[in-house]
Amino acid sequence: MRLTILGCYAATPRTLTNPTAQVLEINGHILLLDCGEGTQVQLRKHKVKFSRINHIFISHLHGDHFFGLPGFISTMRLLGREKELHIYGPKGIKEAITLLMKLGDSWTNYPLIFHELTGIGPELIFEDAKISVSTIPLSHRIYTNGFLIKEKLAKRKLNIEAVEAYGIDIAYYRNIQNGKDVILDDGTLISNNVLTYDPAPPKSYAFCSDTVYTKETAKYVEGVDVLYHESTFLESEAQLATKTKHATAMQAAKIAKQANVKDLILGHYSTRYKSIELFKQEAETIFANVHLADDGRVFNF
């Protein structure tokens, strides 16, 4: 599981900082989570192939989380994209994007499929044989969701030495990987755990963008491997966080501790602070495994 932070600062783009966007590579998928202004440039800078992005997830319709989307969609048209592009986001995102396309007479020449979200509880919004994506209800000034991405349990791994030692034909390999035992010609039963290794534990990632601190978030992200949680303010500005419906670094750490996650990544920093290290220092008073998102930073889990 590889996470590339394209942007992780609040509100407006600046000379050296970008608004929210990140790319998650997991089990053969490349997912774009939020698409703030400047996302295209960051994708090019960090050598992420546009064509490999088939699913984009938008948390809410504040500009610093989706103003880069119209340009990305348009660029896909100019690059000759033919395969489907799926957009998941709050109701209204289709109207916002298609109005720009209509006014500019620049309809895509590839299937652009919107999945508009209105649910107030967790909802499975994408699933295939490799991963699932569900919403995480968040509490912000407008309708907002986070996203929980989980790997599916992989097939068992063949123990080639054991399989060959028992002279098992290759025709049985698929059944063995699916967990079945093998009966030899002489009637001997060979248990599956002799012929296979356990697959790697499936990984999970929770993306919690703009939200006020709420204990309910912890139950939605219980036990995830990696939690990204916004931390716009430090605790000294907790009143401002409550007023604007954002969270502090300490509050993000409380969620991580309550949910028993393995690693916490902080982001969506207000630029009023001189150093983002202050966020890490504050969060570590509550939770041990704290990491700082920063533009261009790559995490491998």
PDB file of N, CA, C and O in Angstrom, residues 87 111 263:
ATOM      1  N   ILE A  87     -16.476   9.076 -10.916  1.00  0.00           N
ATOM      2  CA  ILE A  87     -16.357  10.130  -9.917  1.00  0.00           C
ATOM      3  C   ILE A  87     -17.359   9.861  -8.802  1.00  0.00           C
ATOM      4  O   ILE A  87     -18.569   9.745  -9.062  1.00  0.00           O
ATOM      5  N   PRO A 111     -16.486   7.759 -21.426  1.00  0.00           N
ATOM      6  CA  PRO A 111     -17.591   7.689 -20.470  1.00  0.00           C
ATOM      7  C   PRO A 111     -17.198   8.293 -19.117  1.00  0.00           C
ATOM      8  O   PRO A 111     -16.247   7.839 -18.472  1.00  0.00           O
ATOM      9  N   ASP A 263      -1.271   3.345  12.481  1.00  0.00           N
ATOM     10  CA  ASP A 263      -0.528   4.565  12.177  1.00  0.00           C
ATOM     11  C   ASP A 263      -1.490   5.710  11.898  1.00  0.00           C
ATOM     12  O   ASP A 263      -2.550   5.510  11.279  1.00  0.00           O
TER      13      ASP A 263
END
